[in-house]
């Protein structure tokens, strides 16, 4: 949220670190798989950090006991 960081989206932090940033639908397992596979192949050829943001939602709150 904007209370945790100043950028509009978390992925924008990659720019500040001078690294590649990739955003995927974290609820789409195939998209996550193909993206991570592609990034891993690139990293094997040219090792460098990448910020991967998987967008998803919380089905329930943090506390399940109540």
C-alpha atoms as an extended CHARMM CRD file, in Angstrom:
* protein
*
        66  EXT
         1         1  UNK       CA              0.0000000000        0.0000000000        0.0000000000  PROA      1               0.0000000000
         2         2  UNK       CA              1.0340000000        3.6200000000       -0.3220000000  PROA      2               0.0000000000
         3         3  UNK       CA              1.5160000000        3.7030000000        3.4540000000  PROA      3               0.0000000000
         4         4  UNK       CA              4.3680000000        1.1840000000        3.1320000000  PROA      4               0.0000000000
         5         5  UNK       CA              6.2080000000        2.7060000000        0.1700000000  PROA      5               0.0000000000
         6         6  UNK       CA              6.1180000000        5.9750000000       -1.7770000000  PROA      6               0.0000000000
         7         7  UNK       CA              5.8790000000        4.6110000000       -5.3250000000  PROA      7               0.0000000000
         8         8  UNK       CA              2.5290000000        4.0270000000       -7.0240000000  PROA      8               0.0000000000
         9         9  UNK       CA              3.1760000000        0.2970000000       -7.4710000000  PROA      9               0.0000000000
        10        10  UNK       CA              5.6690000000       -1.9230000000       -5.6590000000  PROA      10              0.0000000000
        11        11  UNK       CA              7.2410000000       -2.9320000000       -8.9750000000  PROA      11              0.0000000000
        12        12  UNK       CA              8.3430000000        0.6960000000       -9.4320000000  PROA      12              0.0000000000
        13        13  UNK       CA             10.9730000000        0.0760000000       -6.7440000000  PROA      13              0.0000000000
        14        14  UNK       CA             12.9860000000       -1.8290000000       -9.3560000000  PROA      14              0.0000000000
        15        15  UNK       CA             13.7100000000        1.4600000000      -11.1300000000  PROA      15              0.0000000000
        16        16  UNK       CA             15.2080000000        2.9070000000       -7.9540000000  PROA      16              0.0000000000
        17        17  UNK       CA             17.5190000000       -0.0820000000       -7.6280000000  PROA      17              0.0000000000
        18        18  UNK       CA             18.4580000000        0.0050000000      -11.3130000000  PROA      18              0.0000000000
        19        19  UNK       CA             17.2040000000       -3.5220000000      -11.9320000000  PROA      19              0.0000000000
        20        20  UNK       CA             14.5770000000       -5.1570000000      -14.0990000000  PROA      20              0.0000000000
        21        21  UNK       CA             11.0980000000       -5.3700000000      -12.6300000000  PROA      21              0.0000000000
        22        22  UNK       CA              8.4790000000       -7.8750000000      -13.7520000000  PROA      22              0.0000000000
        23        23  UNK       CA              4.8700000000       -7.9650000000      -12.6280000000  PROA      23              0.0000000000
        24        24  UNK       CA              2.6210000000      -11.0130000000      -13.0580000000  PROA      24              0.0000000000
        25        25  UNK       CA             -0.8420000000      -12.1670000000      -12.0470000000  PROA      25              0.0000000000
        26        26  UNK       CA              0.0250000000      -14.2520000000       -8.9940000000  PROA      26              0.0000000000
        27        27  UNK       CA             -3.3030000000      -16.0830000000       -9.2650000000  PROA      27              0.0000000000
        28        28  UNK       CA             -2.4070000000      -17.4150000000      -12.7120000000  PROA      28              0.0000000000
        29        29  UNK       CA             -0.0610000000      -20.3370000000      -12.0800000000  PROA      29              0.0000000000
        30        30  UNK       CA              0.7920000000      -20.7220000000      -15.7730000000  PROA      30              0.0000000000
        31        31  UNK       CA              1.7620000000      -17.0670000000      -16.1100000000  PROA      31              0.0000000000
        32        32  UNK       CA              3.9170000000      -17.2790000000      -12.9820000000  PROA      32              0.0000000000
        33        33  UNK       CA              5.5640000000      -20.4900000000      -14.2190000000  PROA      33              0.0000000000
        34        34  UNK       CA              6.3760000000      -19.1750000000      -17.7090000000  PROA      34              0.0000000000
        35        35  UNK       CA              7.6190000000      -15.8530000000      -16.3350000000  PROA      35              0.0000000000
        36        36  UNK       CA              9.8970000000      -17.4650000000      -13.7470000000  PROA      36              0.0000000000
        37        37  UNK       CA             11.1500000000      -19.9780000000      -16.3150000000  PROA      37              0.0000000000
        38        38  UNK       CA             11.9930000000      -17.1690000000      -18.7390000000  PROA      38              0.0000000000
        39        39  UNK       CA             13.7080000000      -15.1020000000      -16.0370000000  PROA      39              0.0000000000
        40        40  UNK       CA             15.7250000000      -18.1270000000      -14.8710000000  PROA      40              0.0000000000
        41        41  UNK       CA             16.9440000000      -18.7880000000      -18.4170000000  PROA      41              0.0000000000
        42        42  UNK       CA             18.0030000000      -15.1370000000      -18.7850000000  PROA      42              0.0000000000
        43        43  UNK       CA             19.7840000000      -15.2370000000      -15.4250000000  PROA      43              0.0000000000
        44        44  UNK       CA             21.7540000000      -18.3200000000      -16.3960000000  PROA      44              0.0000000000
        45        45  UNK       CA             23.1750000000      -16.4140000000      -19.3730000000  PROA      45              0.0000000000
        46        46  UNK       CA             23.5640000000      -13.0650000000      -17.6190000000  PROA      46              0.0000000000
        47        47  UNK       CA             23.2330000000      -13.2610000000      -13.8210000000  PROA      47              0.0000000000
        48        48  UNK       CA             21.5810000000      -10.1430000000      -12.4100000000  PROA      48              0.0000000000
        49        49  UNK       CA             18.9200000000       -9.3340000000       -9.8270000000  PROA      49              0.0000000000
        50        50  UNK       CA             15.2770000000       -9.0090000000      -10.8520000000  PROA      50              0.0000000000
        51        51  UNK       CA             12.3170000000       -7.8350000000       -8.8100000000  PROA      51              0.0000000000
        52        52  UNK       CA              9.3460000000      -10.1360000000       -9.4160000000  PROA      52              0.0000000000
        53        53  UNK       CA              5.9800000000       -8.9100000000       -8.1580000000  PROA      53              0.0000000000
        54        54  UNK       CA              3.1380000000      -11.4270000000       -8.1080000000  PROA      54              0.0000000000
        55        55  UNK       CA             -0.2040000000       -9.6490000000       -7.7440000000  PROA      55              0.0000000000
        56        56  UNK       CA             -2.7360000000      -11.6120000000       -5.7340000000  PROA      56              0.0000000000
        57        57  UNK       CA             -5.4060000000      -11.1190000000       -3.0920000000  PROA      57              0.0000000000
        58        58  UNK       CA             -5.9530000000      -12.2570000000        0.4530000000  PROA      58              0.0000000000
        59        59  UNK       CA             -8.9340000000      -14.5700000000        0.8140000000  PROA      59              0.0000000000
        60        60  UNK       CA             -9.0710000000      -14.1410000000        4.5820000000  PROA      60              0.0000000000
        61        61  UNK       CA             -7.4870000000      -11.9440000000        7.2070000000  PROA      61              0.0000000000
        62        62  UNK       CA             -4.2080000000      -12.5820000000        9.0090000000  PROA      62              0.0000000000
        63        63  UNK       CA             -5.9290000000      -14.0550000000       12.0480000000  PROA      63              0.0000000000
        64        64  UNK       CA             -7.8600000000      -17.3000000000       11.6290000000  PROA      64              0.0000000000
        65        65  UNK       CA             -8.4770000000      -18.0300000000       15.3410000000  PROA      65              0.0000000000
        66        66  UNK       CA            -11.4040000000      -15.6770000000       15.8740000000  PROA      66              0.0000000000
